[in-house]
Amino acid sequence: MQKITLVPKEQFKISIEAETITPDNFAGKSAQDIGAMIAYEGNTPRPLSELFDITVDGSADAADVKIEINGNVARVKRIGEGMSAGEIVVNGDVDMRCGALMRGGSITVTGYADSWVGREMRGGEITVKGNAGFYVGAGYRGEPCGMTGGKITVFGNARDYVGEHLCGGEIIIKGNAGILPGVSNKGGKIIIEGDTDMPGSEMTKGTIIVKGTVTEMMPVYQNEGIETVDGVEYTKYVGDVTVDGVGELFVK
Amino acid sequence: MLIKDVICPFCGCLCDDLAVEVENNKVIDVKHACKIGAAKIRGHNRIEAPMMRESKTDEFREVSYDEAINEAARILVDSKRPLMYGWASCLCEMMKKGVLLAEEVGGILDNTASVCHGPSALGVQEKGIPTGTLGQFANRADVVIFWGCNPVQAHPRHMSRYSVFAKGFFTNKGRKDRKIVVVDVRKTDTAEMADEYVQVNPGEDYKLLAAFRAAVADKADVIPDTVAGVSKEKIVELAAAMKGAKYGIVYFGMGVTQTRCKYKNIDIAVSLTTDLNAYTKFSIIPMRGHYNVTGAGQVFAWETGYVNGIDMSRGVPYYNPGETCSNDMLMREELDSAFVIGGDAGAHFPAQSIARMAKIPVIQVDPFHNPTTEMANIVIPVKVSGVELAGTAYRMDSVCLRMRKLVDVDFPSDEEVLDKILAKVKEIKGVS
Amino acid sequence: MKLDAIFISGRTVNQGVNLENKSSTAYFDAAGYCEMNSTDAGKISTDPGNNVKVTTDFGNVVVPMRICEGNPDGLIFIPMGPWANAVASPDTAGCGMPGFKGLPATVESTDEKAPTMPELMARLK
Amino acid sequence: MSELLIKNAVVYDPINKVNGEKMDIAVKDGKIVDSIGNGADVIDAAGRLVYPGGVDAHTHIAGSKVNIGRIMRPDDSRLNNKPRTKITRPYTGYTVPNVYAMGYGYAEMGYTTAFEAAIPILKARHTHEEFEEIPIIDKGGLTLFSSNWMVMDAIREDDLDRVAAYVAWGLEASRGWGVKIVNPGGGEAWGFGKNVAGLDDPVPNFEVTPRQIIRYLAEANEKLNLPHSIHLHCNNLGKPGNYTTTLETFDICKDIKPKRDRQAVHLTHIQFNSWGGNHWGDMESKGDEIAKYMNKNDHLTIDMGQLVFGSATTMTADGPVQYANAKLLKARWANGDVELEDASGVTPLSYHPESYIHGIMWAIGLELALLTEDPWKVLMTTDHPNGGPYVNYPDVVTLLMSKKKREEAMAKIADLTFERTSIATIDRELDWYDIAIKTRSAHSKILGMVEYGKGHLGVGADADIAIYDLKPDETDSTIEYEKVKAALRRAAYTIKDGAIVVKDGEITATPMGRTYWVKSTAPSDAHDRMMADLKMKFKNYYSVNFANYMVQDEYVHNPVIEECGYA
């Protein structure tokens, strides 16, 4: 087991791009080694030691690394990018692209996760205890697939385009979601426990379950009547018919 | 002296048939232009000399070009997150310089598409864009749809030159050969002259476009009785008219790019257009505003791979609207300086964004006093491109033309100003 | 009496004509007004030329009212420019584009003066 | 003045019949010379492979199609990124690189010249705008005439001289080097969503046939005495069974008498036109049939259009084929109709070895190159970025040089491929001399660039030289293909006009190259007839004025102009 604690030394205003903060990178490294790694404040490279107080306890492989971030990193982007194992716990908010391209391990954010949390996620698990921004588990511009595996749970609300271009994996939004969740879903599962609008546009495959209210439905779904999922009755829709979709949309 | 075949430097139509009478190096008459183009070419009161001030509430003081340029360079070099915005009312030649400067200072390069047709680019990135040149539509289109755009007000000669009244090879009766459909949230002047006006509820274009797709695919049975305020009957009827076109064209504007669903409206409009090509020929094209905002997208794309919202801070370009466009960054108060050129952020960003601009040094390069000037610390006046300077611009359909110079003035060109700032930046950074 | 409305902004010819003439009163005349249909104007008891105050979650602005019968009930239009921006949303909705159209707004008749462009900008400093 | 001596080079210079000779090369003021003084800079090649700078006669490097590819593909632009350095601008993109990566990428592989294969005249200014920003390499472009109303109207009136007059004018208007024909007639038909089905299917509303378009343009090409032949992308590209159209097309130009020492017609990316079968299900290779024809006839040349597995961005003036692709693959689709002139389309796609269709395509390109005996007749291309990006050329070279490499590749490709192609039975392995032909010398010869000093190292040639970190004497290219590929991907030196621009695979200098174009003339009476028609078309049908149409001198940097015309 190796535990690394990062405490920001200042209140960042310009976003810090810190894709270096992953268990894979930190595994087996000393505080000094980690401190020498570079993050970018805008156009200016800065060693992590300038930005964070770093303490390291023990030494281990990535799978047994736990990174705990205490303090405000609402302006630190790309935490956990591409990580394959281990654990990151952020006690507070995080900036965009947290856990992007993640392949394994887990990230827990106790506060708000800004947009693109779990962008193009391949595996592992992300838990956001607060709200999330736009594009939870979505893709990069122009890519046919966003998230392809893993699981994201947001306990609060998420904004628009949850799981855009989802090709696999599972997203659970315990609160409300903005417009167009699961747009262009190609085979993943999204559960929204609160309200949302226009779910499942251009869905070809996959499942979307909305337990709250859908005020605006896309006018391109075939109503297949009532169906029970996990003991709860939903109206089942199949579509999107404009893309010959066989996606299943369950709305309470 | 009458200068013929002048290209109008106002909107994305780039009408190239203007005739401008110039006497003693002054424009005295502008023929064939619309009211807006004529006003632009005739000119307005302009900023006479470079100006600077410490605080934005101070009065400006006149300074030399060297002083303004040196100070601008210093601000850019000292910035960790400089925004370089505008690049639309100017020529491609200077955009190339702008890219170089943004690289050199590690800035964010954004053009006015950010608050105009940036979402159209995102839509294109989802689905592509079946389109063509304006002459193709003039020669062939018999079904013309204006969706969320109002050319009568925004592109006054568009209808006569390209889209409605223009007579073409296969449309030799002009207006009579075409069915004109306008989709908008209000009955605009363009809607007044259409054969069909479809009033869509604000923010519900996306659903209406989806319903059209279903109707075109003969899957109207799933469509509810009304969608977005439009009856199913109307949707089915218009879908049939679209499929029955010999050549259909969709012109769209900020009525779809700025409304709810934003780029997804373009995404689905492109899909509808693509679907229609299974039955006939259909194209779609954005109605671009600034005369060379299309050029900004073209130049940025070939230089960097991306159209706008390009973050150069890491030495390789990174693009992600929502993260890297002007208002994304202003909203987060992330920027530490702004360089505004060939666009007026002050007049076209939400007040809350501009309030954030008030807190950082702002450098403006522009011929005219405008709301950005009110927020600026350094103001550097330049030539009016396309009137006082020749160079390249791209029409809304990406046809590239060479703008003419009509009169000579003593102001430097924006390219010269950029060159000098670049040289000074390199000097301060100690690079050759 | 307040009117609940949807606010949009957009281009006009005169706003275009004065695009490089923004310190002028002509620009104020071209871009500093709010259009609604006469039914809506009646609801807040205002006449063309009188000032109205438009308020959204993002700010407020006072401009003269004009009638445009092409607007459906509950739709108000302010030409793109600083007056429209005063009530526009800076939220870029994840794609870079702020909110210039489709914002819920309230409109009320007012005796307050409409700000000039420099006055509007001065509010932001 | 600059002088450079490359010592101990193992030189392959097929135009001068130099085949692996160990020799020195002297360079003075950017040209190859007989000998130079003692003060010259010296590069000791130490027995390493030395080629003339690479020449690419068919690639898509600049212009509206390429740029819409960039605009619609941020997913591609984020690949192959390299930050700026003191010398280089940032690199972005794999299939649609930015202008800088485009030039650097070619130079890194020892290429010094590339020709853009499709310029619509109306959009030519854009192409030159990009040319101006592509560093290092020399450029030229081929101008589209295949669905042009001016051409078709003159053909319908059987006015060959008027066709020629328009070609001459169009080449000048676009600052182009040669005549490009893409799916003749199909672009116009596509104006209303249709296509032409074959060589004798009349173009709607114009009543001329693809066969006539090819024939008249080929004759006009020779009347004008152009350096390059017509450059033809056949009808029915990308359709199973299209090889019959291709063979028929070959015959059209059989009796055309070239005015210069070159082919009568160059048929491009023939892989995409060598398909048998009736539909996707029974698609098979007819690469062998095409090669058989090539072996019997001398009036034509082709290029491979080799497929490379992985990501590609297809882009062509063949509008209908792109729509078909996009529909089939449910992929993004950009179409670009050009008024009165042509069409175009761009669709990103991916080639997968598990797909037998892609497997067959992969095999056909290789069959064409390996079954055609004369190496001068078949150029190595990938029709960048249609078959795959040009940065994969070294990989394609190793496939041509090594059966073992092919077998390694075949192991990953769908089995059905080998029932439908002959690739598994081909033993031929090309040598360094063949590869020099296929990657530079034949390109130059086919383009008509030999007299401009391209594709060879004879005295007077441009000192465009590639030195690769590979000793031909000590390298078995049939086995050591990884080594070959690595060496070709990053030249030890690329020398452009006598200056070192690449050292150890890294860019060291970024001079701007030249742009080659042809100024040709037709008889004045034909020119007058043509101009009357042209002015009428501008007045009535073009959306730009005549005066604003032609590419101005400001857009052509370091121009080299070939002047030619009716004899």
JSON list of C-alpha atoms in Angstrom, two decimals, chain B residues 5-7 16-17 92-93 96 99-100 103-104 121 124-136 139-140 161-162 167-170 246-247 270 273-275 277-283 297-299 301-307 312 314-317 319 391-395 397-404 429 431, chain D residues 63-64 67-68 70-79 81-84 86 88-92 96-100 122-123 125-127 129-130 132-133 149 153 187-194 204-206 323 326-327 331-340 342 540-549 552 554-555:
[
{"chain": "B", "resi": 5, "resn": "ASP", "atom": "CA", "xyz": [-16.01, 44.01, -59.44]},
{"chain": "B", "resi": 6, "resn": "VAL", "atom": "CA", "xyz": [-15.41, 45.14, -55.89]},
{"chain": "B", "resi": 7, "resn": "ILE", "atom": "CA", "xyz": [-15.98, 42.49, -53.23]},
{"chain": "B", "resi": 16, "resn": "ASP", "atom": "CA", "xyz": [-18.36, 40.63, -55.82]},
{"chain": "B", "resi": 17, "resn": "ASP", "atom": "CA", "xyz": [-20.22, 42.88, -58.23]},
{"chain": "B", "resi": 92, "resn": "CYS", "atom": "CA", "xyz": [-6.61, 35.42, -44.09]},
{"chain": "B", "resi": 93, "resn": "GLU", "atom": "CA", "xyz": [-3.09, 36.78, -44.39]},
{"chain": "B", "resi": 96, "resn": "LYS", "atom": "CA", "xyz": [-1.92, 33.18, -40.31]},
{"chain": "B", "resi": 99, "resn": "VAL", "atom": "CA", "xyz": [-1.89, 31.70, -35.30]},
{"chain": "B", "resi": 100, "resn": "LEU", "atom": "CA", "xyz": [1.84, 32.22, -35.08]},
{"chain": "B", "resi": 103, "resn": "GLU", "atom": "CA", "xyz": [1.65, 29.77, -30.64]},
{"chain": "B", "resi": 104, "resn": "GLU", "atom": "CA", "xyz": [4.42, 32.07, -29.53]},
{"chain": "B", "resi": 121, "resn": "ALA", "atom": "CA", "xyz": [-18.70, 23.25, -36.76]},
{"chain": "B", "resi": 124, "resn": "VAL", "atom": "CA", "xyz": [-20.27, 19.07, -38.85]},
{"chain": "B", "resi": 125, "resn": "GLN", "atom": "CA", "xyz": [-17.92, 17.12, -36.61]},
{"chain": "B", "resi": 126, "resn": "GLU", "atom": "CA", "xyz": [-20.82, 14.87, -35.67]},
{"chain": "B", "resi": 127, "resn": "LYS", "atom": "CA", "xyz": [-22.26, 14.28, -39.10]},
{"chain": "B", "resi": 128, "resn": "GLY", "atom": "CA", "xyz": [-20.35, 16.07, -41.84]},
{"chain": "B", "resi": 129, "resn": "ILE", "atom": "CA", "xyz": [-22.06, 18.51, -44.16]},
{"chain": "B", "resi": 130, "resn": "PRO", "atom": "CA", "xyz": [-23.55, 17.91, -47.58]},
{"chain": "B", "resi": 131, "resn": "THR", "atom": "CA", "xyz": [-23.19, 21.31, -49.16]},
{"chain": "B", "resi": 132, "resn": "GLY", "atom": "CA", "xyz": [-22.05, 23.17, -52.23]},
{"chain": "B", "resi": 133, "resn": "THR", "atom": "CA", "xyz": [-21.29, 26.55, -53.66]},
{"chain": "B", "resi": 134, "resn": "LEU", "atom": "CA", "xyz": [-23.95, 29.25, -53.78]},
{"chain": "B", "resi": 135, "resn": "GLY", "atom": "CA", "xyz": [-24.07, 29.14, -57.58]},
{"chain": "B", "resi": 136, "resn": "GLN", "atom": "CA", "xyz": [-25.03, 25.48, -57.42]},
{"chain": "B", "resi": 139, "resn": "ASN", "atom": "CA", "xyz": [-28.77, 27.16, -60.67]},
{"chain": "B", "resi": 140, "resn": "ARG", "atom": "CA", "xyz": [-30.66, 24.19, -59.29]},
{"chain": "B", "resi": 161, "resn": "ARG", "atom": "CA", "xyz": [-27.97, 36.82, -55.87]},
{"chain": "B", "resi": 162, "resn": "TYR", "atom": "CA", "xyz": [-28.16, 33.22, -54.74]},
{"chain": "B", "resi": 167, "resn": "LYS", "atom": "CA", "xyz": [-32.25, 32.97, -62.09]},
{"chain": "B", "resi": 168, "resn": "GLY", "atom": "CA", "xyz": [-30.08, 29.98, -62.89]},
{"chain": "B", "resi": 169, "resn": "PHE", "atom": "CA", "xyz": [-29.61, 27.37, -65.57]},
{"chain": "B", "resi": 170, "resn": "PHE", "atom": "CA", "xyz": [-32.29, 25.03, -64.24]},
{"chain": "B", "resi": 246, "resn": "LYS", "atom": "CA", "xyz": [-35.31, 18.33, -57.62]},
{"chain": "B", "resi": 247, "resn": "TYR", "atom": "CA", "xyz": [-32.67, 20.05, -55.55]},
{"chain": "B", "resi": 270, "resn": "VAL", "atom": "CA", "xyz": [-27.34, 17.64, -41.34]},
{"chain": "B", "resi": 273, "resn": "THR", "atom": "CA", "xyz": [-30.32, 16.64, -45.23]},
{"chain": "B", "resi": 274, "resn": "THR", "atom": "CA", "xyz": [-28.30, 13.47, -45.62]},
{"chain": "B", "resi": 275, "resn": "ASP", "atom": "CA", "xyz": [-31.45, 11.35, -45.27]},
{"chain": "B", "resi": 277, "resn": "ASN", "atom": "CA", "xyz": [-30.29, 12.45, -50.42]},
{"chain": "B", "resi": 278, "resn": "ALA", "atom": "CA", "xyz": [-31.69, 8.94, -50.53]},
{"chain": "B", "resi": 279, "resn": "TYR", "atom": "CA", "xyz": [-34.64, 10.43, -52.45]},
{"chain": "B", "resi": 280, "resn": "THR", "atom": "CA", "xyz": [-33.29, 13.52, -54.19]},
{"chain": "B", "resi": 281, "resn": "LYS", "atom": "CA", "xyz": [-30.46, 15.99, -53.92]},
{"chain": "B", "resi": 282, "resn": "PHE", "atom": "CA", "xyz": [-30.32, 18.12, -50.79]},
{"chain": "B", "resi": 283, "resn": "SER", "atom": "CA", "xyz": [-27.72, 20.45, -49.36]},
{"chain": "B", "resi": 297, "resn": "GLY", "atom": "CA", "xyz": [-12.26, 28.66, -39.68]},
{"chain": "B", "resi": 298, "resn": "GLN", "atom": "CA", "xyz": [-10.45, 27.63, -42.85]},
{"chain": "B", "resi": 299, "resn": "VAL", "atom": "CA", "xyz": [-7.10, 29.17, -41.89]},
{"chain": "B", "resi": 301, "resn": "ALA", "atom": "CA", "xyz": [-8.12, 24.43, -39.59]},
{"chain": "B", "resi": 302, "resn": "TRP", "atom": "CA", "xyz": [-5.21, 24.14, -41.98]},
{"chain": "B", "resi": 303, "resn": "GLU", "atom": "CA", "xyz": [-2.79, 25.71, -39.53]},
{"chain": "B", "resi": 304, "resn": "THR", "atom": "CA", "xyz": [-3.87, 23.87, -36.39]},
{"chain": "B", "resi": 305, "resn": "GLY", "atom": "CA", "xyz": [-6.39, 21.19, -37.34]},
{"chain": "B", "resi": 306, "resn": "TYR", "atom": "CA", "xyz": [-9.21, 22.98, -35.53]},
{"chain": "B", "resi": 307, "resn": "VAL", "atom": "CA", "xyz": [-11.63, 25.78, -36.35]},
{"chain": "B", "resi": 312, "resn": "MET", "atom": "CA", "xyz": [-2.08, 26.68, -27.72]},
{"chain": "B", "resi": 314, "resn": "ARG", "atom": "CA", "xyz": [0.89, 23.33, -24.30]},
{"chain": "B", "resi": 315, "resn": "GLY", "atom": "CA", "xyz": [2.66, 23.87, -27.62]},
{"chain": "B", "resi": 316, "resn": "VAL", "atom": "CA", "xyz": [0.26, 21.59, -29.47]},
{"chain": "B", "resi": 317, "resn": "PRO", "atom": "CA", "xyz": [-3.20, 22.84, -30.25]},
{"chain": "B", "resi": 319, "resn": "TYR", "atom": "CA", "xyz": [-9.71, 22.06, -29.10]},
{"chain": "B", "resi": 391, "resn": "GLY", "atom": "CA", "xyz": [-6.20, 40.16, -49.35]},
{"chain": "B", "resi": 392, "resn": "THR", "atom": "CA", "xyz": [-8.04, 36.90, -49.05]},
{"chain": "B", "resi": 393, "resn": "ALA", "atom": "CA", "xyz": [-11.49, 36.10, -47.73]},
{"chain": "B", "resi": 394, "resn": "TYR", "atom": "CA", "xyz": [-13.78, 33.06, -47.82]},
{"chain": "B", "resi": 395, "resn": "ARG", "atom": "CA", "xyz": [-17.42, 33.37, -48.72]},
{"chain": "B", "resi": 397, "resn": "ASP", "atom": "CA", "xyz": [-19.73, 28.59, -49.03]},
{"chain": "B", "resi": 398, "resn": "SER", "atom": "CA", "xyz": [-15.92, 28.51, -48.62]},
{"chain": "B", "resi": 399, "resn": "VAL", "atom": "CA", "xyz": [-15.28, 29.99, -52.06]},
{"chain": "B", "resi": 400, "resn": "CYS", "atom": "CA", "xyz": [-12.10, 31.96, -51.64]},
{"chain": "B", "resi": 401, "resn": "LEU", "atom": "CA", "xyz": [-11.84, 35.44, -53.18]},
{"chain": "B", "resi": 402, "resn": "ARG", "atom": "CA", "xyz": [-9.32, 38.23, -53.24]},
{"chain": "B", "resi": 403, "resn": "MET", "atom": "CA", "xyz": [-10.62, 41.44, -51.70]},
{"chain": "B", "resi": 404, "resn": "ARG", "atom": "CA", "xyz": [-9.65, 44.65, -53.44]},
{"chain": "B", "resi": 429, "resn": "LYS", "atom": "CA", "xyz": [11.37, 36.12, -24.62]},
{"chain": "B", "resi": 431, "resn": "VAL", "atom": "CA", "xyz": [14.11, 33.83, -28.93]},
{"chain": "D", "resi": 63, "resn": "GLY", "atom": "CA", "xyz": [-7.53, 22.63, -50.72]},
{"chain": "D", "resi": 64, "resn": "SER", "atom": "CA", "xyz": [-11.16, 22.66, -49.77]},
{"chain": "D", "resi": 67, "resn": "ASN", "atom": "CA", "xyz": [-9.63, 21.23, -45.13]},
{"chain": "D", "resi": 68, "resn": "ILE", "atom": "CA", "xyz": [-13.21, 20.08, -44.67]},
{"chain": "D", "resi": 70, "resn": "ARG", "atom": "CA", "xyz": [-9.68, 18.67, -40.96]},
{"chain": "D", "resi": 71, "resn": "ILE", "atom": "CA", "xyz": [-12.74, 20.68, -39.93]},
{"chain": "D", "resi": 72, "resn": "MET", "atom": "CA", "xyz": [-14.92, 17.60, -39.53]},
{"chain": "D", "resi": 73, "resn": "ARG", "atom": "CA", "xyz": [-12.23, 15.50, -37.86]},
{"chain": "D", "resi": 74, "resn": "PRO", "atom": "CA", "xyz": [-10.98, 16.94, -34.57]},
{"chain": "D", "resi": 75, "resn": "ASP", "atom": "CA", "xyz": [-10.74, 13.26, -33.66]},
{"chain": "D", "resi": 76, "resn": "ASP", "atom": "CA", "xyz": [-8.02, 12.97, -36.29]},
{"chain": "D", "resi": 77, "resn": "SER", "atom": "CA", "xyz": [-6.36, 16.30, -35.57]},
{"chain": "D", "resi": 78, "resn": "ARG", "atom": "CA", "xyz": [-5.59, 15.15, -32.04]},
{"chain": "D", "resi": 79, "resn": "LEU", "atom": "CA", "xyz": [-3.49, 12.28, -33.39]},
{"chain": "D", "resi": 81, "resn": "ASN", "atom": "CA", "xyz": [0.63, 15.66, -32.29]},
{"chain": "D", "resi": 82, "resn": "LYS", "atom": "CA", "xyz": [4.05, 17.14, -31.82]},
{"chain": "D", "resi": 83, "resn": "PRO", "atom": "CA", "xyz": [4.56, 20.46, -30.05]},
{"chain": "D", "resi": 84, "resn": "ARG", "atom": "CA", "xyz": [6.26, 23.37, -31.74]},
{"chain": "D", "resi": 86, "resn": "LYS", "atom": "CA", "xyz": [12.37, 26.47, -32.41]},
{"chain": "D", "resi": 88, "resn": "THR", "atom": "CA", "xyz": [8.93, 23.58, -36.49]},
{"chain": "D", "resi": 89, "resn": "ARG", "atom": "CA", "xyz": [5.34, 24.61, -36.02]},
{"chain": "D", "resi": 90, "resn": "PRO", "atom": "CA", "xyz": [3.07, 22.13, -34.21]},
{"chain": "D", "resi": 91, "resn": "TYR", "atom": "CA", "xyz": [2.16, 18.90, -35.98]},
{"chain": "D", "resi": 92, "resn": "THR", "atom": "CA", "xyz": [-1.46, 17.79, -35.82]},
{"chain": "D", "resi": 96, "resn": "VAL", "atom": "CA", "xyz": [-5.60, 14.97, -42.44]},
{"chain": "D", "resi": 97, "resn": "PRO", "atom": "CA", "xyz": [-2.47, 16.58, -41.05]},
{"chain": "D", "resi": 98, "resn": "ASN", "atom": "CA", "xyz": [-2.22, 20.33, -40.72]},
{"chain": "D", "resi": 99, "resn": "VAL", "atom": "CA", "xyz": [-0.17, 22.11, -43.38]},
{"chain": "D", "resi": 100, "resn": "TYR", "atom": "CA", "xyz": [3.00, 21.93, -41.33]},
{"chain": "D", "resi": 122, "resn": "LEU", "atom": "CA", "xyz": [-13.46, 27.86, -58.55]},
{"chain": "D", "resi": 123, "resn": "LYS", "atom": "CA", "xyz": [-11.68, 26.78, -55.37]},
{"chain": "D", "resi": 125, "resn": "ARG", "atom": "CA", "xyz": [-7.20, 29.94, -54.73]},
{"chain": "D", "resi": 126, "resn": "HIS", "atom": "CA", "xyz": [-7.80, 27.96, -51.56]},
{"chain": "D", "resi": 127, "resn": "THR", "atom": "CA", "xyz": [-5.48, 25.18, -52.73]},
{"chain": "D", "resi": 129, "resn": "GLU", "atom": "CA", "xyz": [-3.35, 29.34, -49.97]},
{"chain": "D", "resi": 130, "resn": "GLU", "atom": "CA", "xyz": [-2.53, 26.00, -48.38]},
{"chain": "D", "resi": 132, "resn": "GLU", "atom": "CA", "xyz": [1.91, 28.51, -49.44]},
{"chain": "D", "resi": 133, "resn": "GLU", "atom": "CA", "xyz": [1.84, 27.16, -45.91]},
{"chain": "D", "resi": 149, "resn": "TRP", "atom": "CA", "xyz": [-20.02, 22.74, -68.36]},
{"chain": "D", "resi": 153, "resn": "ASP", "atom": "CA", "xyz": [-20.80, 22.10, -74.09]},
{"chain": "D", "resi": 187, "resn": "GLY", "atom": "CA", "xyz": [-20.12, 15.19, -61.04]},
{"chain": "D", "resi": 188, "resn": "GLU", "atom": "CA", "xyz": [-22.71, 16.93, -63.17]},
{"chain": "D", "resi": 189, "resn": "ALA", "atom": "CA", "xyz": [-25.18, 14.08, -62.79]},
{"chain": "D", "resi": 190, "resn": "TRP", "atom": "CA", "xyz": [-24.60, 14.28, -59.05]},
{"chain": "D", "resi": 191, "resn": "GLY", "atom": "CA", "xyz": [-25.84, 17.86, -59.25]},
{"chain": "D", "resi": 192, "resn": "PHE", "atom": "CA", "xyz": [-29.28, 16.31, -59.17]},
{"chain": "D", "resi": 193, "resn": "GLY", "atom": "CA", "xyz": [-28.31, 13.31, -57.07]},
{"chain": "D", "resi": 194, "resn": "LYS", "atom": "CA", "xyz": [-27.68, 10.96, -59.99]},
{"chain": "D", "resi": 204, "resn": "PRO", "atom": "CA", "xyz": [-28.19, 14.28, -67.95]},
{"chain": "D", "resi": 205, "resn": "ASN", "atom": "CA", "xyz": [-28.99, 17.61, -69.60]},
{"chain": "D", "resi": 206, "resn": "PHE", "atom": "CA", "xyz": [-25.68, 17.71, -71.46]},
{"chain": "D", "resi": 323, "resn": "TYR", "atom": "CA", "xyz": [-22.44, 9.42, -50.61]},
{"chain": "D", "resi": 326, "resn": "ALA", "atom": "CA", "xyz": [-21.20, 7.34, -46.08]},
{"chain": "D", "resi": 327, "resn": "LYS", "atom": "CA", "xyz": [-24.53, 5.63, -46.38]},
{"chain": "D", "resi": 331, "resn": "ALA", "atom": "CA", "xyz": [-20.28, 7.67, -41.45]},
{"chain": "D", "resi": 332, "resn": "ARG", "atom": "CA", "xyz": [-19.95, 11.42, -41.48]},
{"chain": "D", "resi": 333, "resn": "TRP", "atom": "CA", "xyz": [-20.45, 12.80, -44.94]},
{"chain": "D", "resi": 334, "resn": "ALA", "atom": "CA", "xyz": [-19.31, 16.09, -46.37]},
{"chain": "D", "resi": 335, "resn": "ASN", "atom": "CA", "xyz": [-20.38, 16.78, -49.92]},
{"chain": "D", "resi": 336, "resn": "GLY", "atom": "CA", "xyz": [-19.11, 19.75, -51.88]},
{"chain": "D", "resi": 337, "resn": "ASP", "atom": "CA", "xyz": [-20.89, 20.56, -55.10]},
{"chain": "D", "resi": 338, "resn": "VAL", "atom": "CA", "xyz": [-19.00, 23.12, -57.17]},
{"chain": "D", "resi": 339, "resn": "GLU", "atom": "CA", "xyz": [-21.20, 25.15, -59.51]},
{"chain": "D", "resi": 340, "resn": "LEU", "atom": "CA", "xyz": [-20.70, 24.43, -63.22]},
{"chain": "D", "resi": 342, "resn": "ASP", "atom": "CA", "xyz": [-17.64, 19.39, -60.32]},
{"chain": "D", "resi": 540, "resn": "ASN", "atom": "CA", "xyz": [-25.67, 33.94, -66.25]},
{"chain": "D", "resi": 541, "resn": "TYR", "atom": "CA", "xyz": [-24.61, 31.04, -64.09]},
{"chain": "D", "resi": 542, "resn": "TYR", "atom": "CA", "xyz": [-21.53, 31.64, -61.97]},
{"chain": "D", "resi": 543, "resn": "SER", "atom": "CA", "xyz": [-21.94, 33.20, -58.54]},
{"chain": "D", "resi": 544, "resn": "VAL", "atom": "CA", "xyz": [-18.66, 35.09, -58.87]},
{"chain": "D", "resi": 545, "resn": "ASN", "atom": "CA", "xyz": [-17.68, 37.61, -61.49]},
{"chain": "D", "resi": 546, "resn": "PHE", "atom": "CA", "xyz": [-15.22, 36.76, -64.22]},
{"chain": "D", "resi": 547, "resn": "ALA", "atom": "CA", "xyz": [-12.83, 39.43, -62.95]},
{"chain": "D", "resi": 548, "resn": "ASN", "atom": "CA", "xyz": [-12.63, 37.82, -59.52]},
{"chain": "D", "resi": 549, "resn": "TYR", "atom": "CA", "xyz": [-12.24, 34.24, -60.64]},
{"chain": "D", "resi": 552, "resn": "GLN", "atom": "CA", "xyz": [-3.86, 35.91, -58.90]},
{"chain": "D", "resi": 554, "resn": "GLU", "atom": "CA", "xyz": [-0.06, 36.78, -55.22]},
{"chain": "D", "resi": 555, "resn": "TYR", "atom": "CA", "xyz": [-1.11, 33.22, -54.46]}
]
